[in-house]
XYZ file of C-alpha atoms in Angstrom:
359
model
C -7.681 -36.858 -17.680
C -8.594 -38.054 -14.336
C -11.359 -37.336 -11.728
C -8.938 -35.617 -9.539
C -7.413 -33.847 -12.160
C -11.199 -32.531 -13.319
C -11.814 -31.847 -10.135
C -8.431 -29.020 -9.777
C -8.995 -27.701 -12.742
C -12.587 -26.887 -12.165
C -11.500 -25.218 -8.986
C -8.848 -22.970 -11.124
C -11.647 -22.042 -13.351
C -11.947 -18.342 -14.118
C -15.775 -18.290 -13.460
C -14.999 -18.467 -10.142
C -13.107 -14.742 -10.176
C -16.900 -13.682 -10.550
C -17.878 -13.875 -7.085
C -14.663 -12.467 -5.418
C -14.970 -9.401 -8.200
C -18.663 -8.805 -7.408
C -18.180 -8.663 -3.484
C -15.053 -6.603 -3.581
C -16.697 -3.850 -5.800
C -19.838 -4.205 -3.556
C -18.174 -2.944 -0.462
C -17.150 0.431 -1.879
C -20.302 1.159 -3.686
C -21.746 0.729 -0.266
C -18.749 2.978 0.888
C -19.496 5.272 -1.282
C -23.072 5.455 -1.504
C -23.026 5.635 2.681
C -20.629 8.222 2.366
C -21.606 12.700 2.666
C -17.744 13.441 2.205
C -17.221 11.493 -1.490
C -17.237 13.955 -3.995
C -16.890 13.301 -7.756
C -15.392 16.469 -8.194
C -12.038 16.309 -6.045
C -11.409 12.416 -7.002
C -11.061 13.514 -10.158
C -9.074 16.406 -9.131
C -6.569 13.663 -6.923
C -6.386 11.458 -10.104
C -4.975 14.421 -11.912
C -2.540 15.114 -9.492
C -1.725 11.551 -8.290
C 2.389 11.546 -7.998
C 3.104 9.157 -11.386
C 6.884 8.293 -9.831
C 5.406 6.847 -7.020
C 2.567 4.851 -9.158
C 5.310 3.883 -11.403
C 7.123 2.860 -8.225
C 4.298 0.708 -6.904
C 4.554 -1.143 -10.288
C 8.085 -1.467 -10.075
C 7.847 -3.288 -6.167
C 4.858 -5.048 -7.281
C 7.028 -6.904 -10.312
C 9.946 -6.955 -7.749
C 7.473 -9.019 -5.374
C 6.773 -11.666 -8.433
C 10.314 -12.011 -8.665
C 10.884 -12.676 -5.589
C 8.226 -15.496 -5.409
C 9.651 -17.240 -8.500
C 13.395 -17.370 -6.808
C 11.863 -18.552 -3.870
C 10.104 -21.354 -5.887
C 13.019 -22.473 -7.762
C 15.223 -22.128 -4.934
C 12.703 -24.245 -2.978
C 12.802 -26.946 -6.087
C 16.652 -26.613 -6.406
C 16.192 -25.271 -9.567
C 14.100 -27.948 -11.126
C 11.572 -25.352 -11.783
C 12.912 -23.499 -14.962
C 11.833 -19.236 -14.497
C 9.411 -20.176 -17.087
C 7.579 -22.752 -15.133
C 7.831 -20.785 -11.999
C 6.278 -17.767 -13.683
C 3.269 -20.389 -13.973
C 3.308 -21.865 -10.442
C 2.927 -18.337 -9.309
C 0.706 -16.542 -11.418
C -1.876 -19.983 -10.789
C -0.863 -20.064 -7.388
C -2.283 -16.701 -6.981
C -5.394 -17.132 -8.942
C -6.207 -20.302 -6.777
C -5.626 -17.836 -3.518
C -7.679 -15.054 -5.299
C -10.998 -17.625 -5.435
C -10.710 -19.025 -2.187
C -11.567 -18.132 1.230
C -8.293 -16.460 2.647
C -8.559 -18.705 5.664
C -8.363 -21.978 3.171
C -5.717 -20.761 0.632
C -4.826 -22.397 -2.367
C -2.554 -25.012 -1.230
C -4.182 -28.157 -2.762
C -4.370 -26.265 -6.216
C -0.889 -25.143 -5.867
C 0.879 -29.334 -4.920
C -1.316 -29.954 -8.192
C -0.371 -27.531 -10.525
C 3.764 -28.279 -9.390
C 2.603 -31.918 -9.533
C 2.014 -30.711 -13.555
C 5.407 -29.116 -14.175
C 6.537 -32.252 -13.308
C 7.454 -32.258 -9.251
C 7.012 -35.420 -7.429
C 3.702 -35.518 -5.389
C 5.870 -35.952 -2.148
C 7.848 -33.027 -2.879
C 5.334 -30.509 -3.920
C 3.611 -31.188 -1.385
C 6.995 -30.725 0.787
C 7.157 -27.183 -0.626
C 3.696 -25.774 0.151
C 3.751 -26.488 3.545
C 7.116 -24.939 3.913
C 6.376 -22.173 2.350
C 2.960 -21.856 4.143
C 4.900 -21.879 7.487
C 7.743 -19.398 6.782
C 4.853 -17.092 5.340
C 2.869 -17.267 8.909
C 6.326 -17.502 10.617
C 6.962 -13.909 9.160
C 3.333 -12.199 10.354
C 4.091 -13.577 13.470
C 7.374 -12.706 14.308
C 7.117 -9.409 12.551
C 3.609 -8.211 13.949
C 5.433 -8.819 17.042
C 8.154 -6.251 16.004
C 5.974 -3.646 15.044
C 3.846 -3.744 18.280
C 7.063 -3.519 20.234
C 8.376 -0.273 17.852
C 5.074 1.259 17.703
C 2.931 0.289 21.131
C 0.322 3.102 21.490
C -0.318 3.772 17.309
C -0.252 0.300 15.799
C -3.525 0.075 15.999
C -6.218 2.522 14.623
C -7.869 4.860 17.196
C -11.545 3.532 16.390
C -14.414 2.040 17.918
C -14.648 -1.299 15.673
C -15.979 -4.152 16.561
C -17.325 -7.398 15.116
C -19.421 -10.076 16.450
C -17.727 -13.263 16.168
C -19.175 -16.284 17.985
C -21.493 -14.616 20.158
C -18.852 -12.359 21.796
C -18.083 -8.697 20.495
C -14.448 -8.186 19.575
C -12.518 -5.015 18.790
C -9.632 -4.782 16.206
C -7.305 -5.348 18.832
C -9.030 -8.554 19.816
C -9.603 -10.012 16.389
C -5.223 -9.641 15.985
C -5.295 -11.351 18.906
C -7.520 -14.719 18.192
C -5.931 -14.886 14.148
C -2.514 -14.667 15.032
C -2.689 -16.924 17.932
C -4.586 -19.461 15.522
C -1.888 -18.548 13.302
C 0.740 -19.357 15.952
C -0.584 -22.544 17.033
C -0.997 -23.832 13.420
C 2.467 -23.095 12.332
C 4.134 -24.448 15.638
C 1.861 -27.633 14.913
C 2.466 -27.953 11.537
C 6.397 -27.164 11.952
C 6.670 -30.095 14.617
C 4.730 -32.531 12.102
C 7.334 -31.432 9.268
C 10.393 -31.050 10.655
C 10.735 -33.036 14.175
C 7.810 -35.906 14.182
C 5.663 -36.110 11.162
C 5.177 -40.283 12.447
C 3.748 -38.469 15.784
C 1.633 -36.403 14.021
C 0.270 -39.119 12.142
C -0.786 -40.769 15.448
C -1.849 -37.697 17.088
C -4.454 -37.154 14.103
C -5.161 -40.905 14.594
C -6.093 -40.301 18.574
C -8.032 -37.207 17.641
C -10.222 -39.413 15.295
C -10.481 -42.178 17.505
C -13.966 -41.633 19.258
C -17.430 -41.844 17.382
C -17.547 -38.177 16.915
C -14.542 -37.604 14.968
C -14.485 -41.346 13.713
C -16.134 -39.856 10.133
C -12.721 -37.909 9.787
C -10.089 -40.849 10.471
C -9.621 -41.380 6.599
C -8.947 -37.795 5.781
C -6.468 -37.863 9.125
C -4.917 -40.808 7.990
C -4.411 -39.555 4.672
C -2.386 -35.733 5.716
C -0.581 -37.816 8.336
C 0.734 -40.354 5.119
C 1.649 -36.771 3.287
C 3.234 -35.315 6.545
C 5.821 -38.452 6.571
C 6.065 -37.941 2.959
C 7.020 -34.306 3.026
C 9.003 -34.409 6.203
C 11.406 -37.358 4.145
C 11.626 -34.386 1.351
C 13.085 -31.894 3.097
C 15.831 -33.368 4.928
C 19.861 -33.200 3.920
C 19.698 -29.705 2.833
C 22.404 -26.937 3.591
C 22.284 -24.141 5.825
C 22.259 -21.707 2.461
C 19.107 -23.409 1.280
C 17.615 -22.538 3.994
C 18.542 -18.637 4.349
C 17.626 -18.430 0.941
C 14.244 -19.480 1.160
C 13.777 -17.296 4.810
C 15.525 -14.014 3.630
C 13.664 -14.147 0.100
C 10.711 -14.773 2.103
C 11.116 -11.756 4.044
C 11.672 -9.486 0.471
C 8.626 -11.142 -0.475
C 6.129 -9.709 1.818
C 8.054 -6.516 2.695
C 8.227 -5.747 -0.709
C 4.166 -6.396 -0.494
C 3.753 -3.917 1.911
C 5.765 -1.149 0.213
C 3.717 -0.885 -2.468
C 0.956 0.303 -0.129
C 3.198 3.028 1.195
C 4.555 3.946 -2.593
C 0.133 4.121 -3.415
C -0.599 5.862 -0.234
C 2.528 8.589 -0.903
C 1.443 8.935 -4.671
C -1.954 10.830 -3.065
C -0.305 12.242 -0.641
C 2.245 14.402 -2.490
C 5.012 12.999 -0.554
C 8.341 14.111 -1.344
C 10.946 10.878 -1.312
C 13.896 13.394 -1.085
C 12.477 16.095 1.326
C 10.563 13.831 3.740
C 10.068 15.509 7.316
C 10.353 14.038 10.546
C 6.816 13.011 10.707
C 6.455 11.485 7.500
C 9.419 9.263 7.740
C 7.737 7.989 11.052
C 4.602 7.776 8.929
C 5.839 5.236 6.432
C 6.871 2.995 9.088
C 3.725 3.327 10.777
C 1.568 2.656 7.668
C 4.227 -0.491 6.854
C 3.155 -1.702 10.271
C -0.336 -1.571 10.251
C -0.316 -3.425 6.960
C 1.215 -6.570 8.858
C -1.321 -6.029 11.490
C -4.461 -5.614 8.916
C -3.176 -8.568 6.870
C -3.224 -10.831 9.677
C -6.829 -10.189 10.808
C -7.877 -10.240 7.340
C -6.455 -14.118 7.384
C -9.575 -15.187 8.771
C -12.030 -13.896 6.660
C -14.515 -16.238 5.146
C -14.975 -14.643 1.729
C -12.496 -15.464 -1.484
C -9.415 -13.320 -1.383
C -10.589 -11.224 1.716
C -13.192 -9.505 -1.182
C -14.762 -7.136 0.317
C -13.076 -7.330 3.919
C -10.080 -6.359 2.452
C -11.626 -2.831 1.355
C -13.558 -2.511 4.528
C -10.751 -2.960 6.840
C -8.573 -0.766 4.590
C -10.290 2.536 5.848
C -10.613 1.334 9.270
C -6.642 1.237 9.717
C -5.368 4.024 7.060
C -8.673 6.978 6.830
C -6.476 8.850 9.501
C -3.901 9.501 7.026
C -6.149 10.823 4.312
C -8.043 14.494 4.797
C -10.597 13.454 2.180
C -12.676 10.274 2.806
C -13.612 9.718 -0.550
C -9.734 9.617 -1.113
C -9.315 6.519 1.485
C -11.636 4.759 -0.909
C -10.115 5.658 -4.163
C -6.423 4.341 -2.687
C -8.050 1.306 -1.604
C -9.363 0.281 -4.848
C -5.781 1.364 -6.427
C -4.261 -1.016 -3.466
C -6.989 -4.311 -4.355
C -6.319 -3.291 -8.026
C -2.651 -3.880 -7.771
C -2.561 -7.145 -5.170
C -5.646 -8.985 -6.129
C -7.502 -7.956 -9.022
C -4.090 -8.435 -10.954
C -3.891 -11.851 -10.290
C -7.687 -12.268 -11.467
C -6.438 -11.064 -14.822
C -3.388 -12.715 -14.692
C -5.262 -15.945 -13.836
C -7.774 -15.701 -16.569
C -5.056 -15.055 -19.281
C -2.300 -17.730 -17.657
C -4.528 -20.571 -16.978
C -6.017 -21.337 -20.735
C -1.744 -21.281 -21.818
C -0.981 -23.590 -19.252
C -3.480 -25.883 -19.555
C -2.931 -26.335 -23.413
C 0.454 -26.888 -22.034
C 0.570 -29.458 -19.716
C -2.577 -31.605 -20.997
C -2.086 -32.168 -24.286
């Protein structure tokens, strides 16, 4: 086994769930113990009286979510990715995403562990970036949509703020700086792939070409020789490849979101067949905000947005919860579902695969 290859695995290794585990169960003992209104007493009682359809439902999306990230794989790969191997792609996938800092990602981990089920460097490679930019393509475009449909509730009626930089910033400003970074990245790394990867190559080149940035002209040099090799990878392919990829994109992270709204109905008592007026504005609403949360979440600096993830939780859903002890208990039931799965999932996968694919 190489250096390179020592050097992956040790970033897949499950020691490293440790520190994303012991921040994201930090933040709501803090919650908690900062808390008057958490009572031990009602928890229990909204345990016992949790809707179990609804639970069952969240499991049911959650699954239907996994699916829909192992079509989009092998429809990516043209089916050279058996279901088999693209259970594995995506199970590691999301353990590398669930140690790292949001803001970094997994990416290198996941053109490595492809790399091992036996796609070409150029085209692995080919498919993370795509998929990377049809994922940001989506929180763009659609957090667009839902501040159009819902202008004066999208965001929470708070007074948050965060010091970033030296300058304090509200929720409404942090949106505003991630998905603009968000923007700009995608529109730059969509040019590079699909229009002038040989441009990018020699725009990196410029941008390393004084004695400041001169230590960085290798690395440049290097992702603009992978640009031209992905770009080359992704050409000659129908229109139904590509509205594959976008629409099962789109049932990817939609079907993400409803599983909030199945969790957050569960403790409500919501009725699916006898919903009022209110409440069917409601789900929207709470599908919305998740889009919104998600992207300013994007930029946090800790692995798997552990422990922002739970903070920011509260700050965009407590209004729809009487109880805030309740707000707490969902958002452990959310993180339990969409991260601390893949922790497990990671831990049990990886030791399988590796005995796999390193014999």
């Amino acid at each position: 086994m190489d250096t390179q290859q020592q050097k992956m695995l040790k970033n897949l290794s499950p020691t490293r769930a440790l520190i994303p585990i012991l921040i994201g169960l930090a933040v709501p003992i803090y919650m908690v113990w900062s808390s008057d209104d958490f009572q031990v007493d009602q928890i229990i009682d909204h345990l016992g009286n949790m809707n179990i359809w609804w639970i069952f439902l969240s499991f049911v999306v959650l699954i239907g979510r996994d699916a829909g990230y192992m079509y989009r794989i092998r429809t990516l790969t043209n089916k050279h990715l058996s279901w088999n191997s693209s259970f594995f792609v995506i199970m590691l996938w999301e353990f590398a995403s669930a140690i790292t800092p949001s803001v970094v990602g997994g990416t290198s981990v996941a053109v490595f562990i492809m790399n091992r089920e036996k796609i070409s460097f150029g085209k692995a490679l080919s498919f993370v970036m795509l998929t990377a930019i049809l994922d940001n393509l989506f929180f763009v475009f659609a957090s667009i949509f839902v501040i159009i449909l819902f202008p004066g509730s999208i965001f929470p009626a708070n007074n948050y703020s965060a010091e970033i930089l030296g300058m304090t910033l509200g929720l409404k400003q942090i949106f505003v700086v991630s998905v603009s970074l968000i923007a700009v990245y995608t529109a730059f790394m969509a040019w590079g792939l699909f229009i002038g990867p040989k441009s990018f190559k020699k725009f990196l080149w410029f941008l390393t070409s004084n004695r400041f940035t001169k230590r960085w002209r290798r690395m440049a040099v290097k992702s603009g020789n992978e640009m031209i090799v992905a770009s080359r990878e992704l050409k000659g392919h129908k229109t139904s490849y590509w509205l594959k990829v976008i629409l099962s994109t789109v049932f990817i992270w939609s079907s993400r979101y409803a599983m909030l709204n199945c969790l957050i109905n569960a403790f409500l008592h919501i009725d699916l067949f006898s919903l009022t007026q209110g409440q069917f504005l409601d789900q929207f609403l709470i599908f919305g905000r998740q889009i919104i949360m998600w992207i300013v979440m994007l930029i946090s600096p800790t692995p798997g947005s552990a422990g922002t993830a739970e903070y920011f939780f509260g700050e965009f859903f407590k209004e729809f919860f009487n109880d805030a002890g309740l707000v707490i208990v969902v958002a452990l039931f959310w993180r339990l579902f969409t991260y601390y799965t893949y922790l497990l999932m990671g831990t049990i996968v990886l030791p399988t695969w590796i005995s796999k694919r390193f014999k």
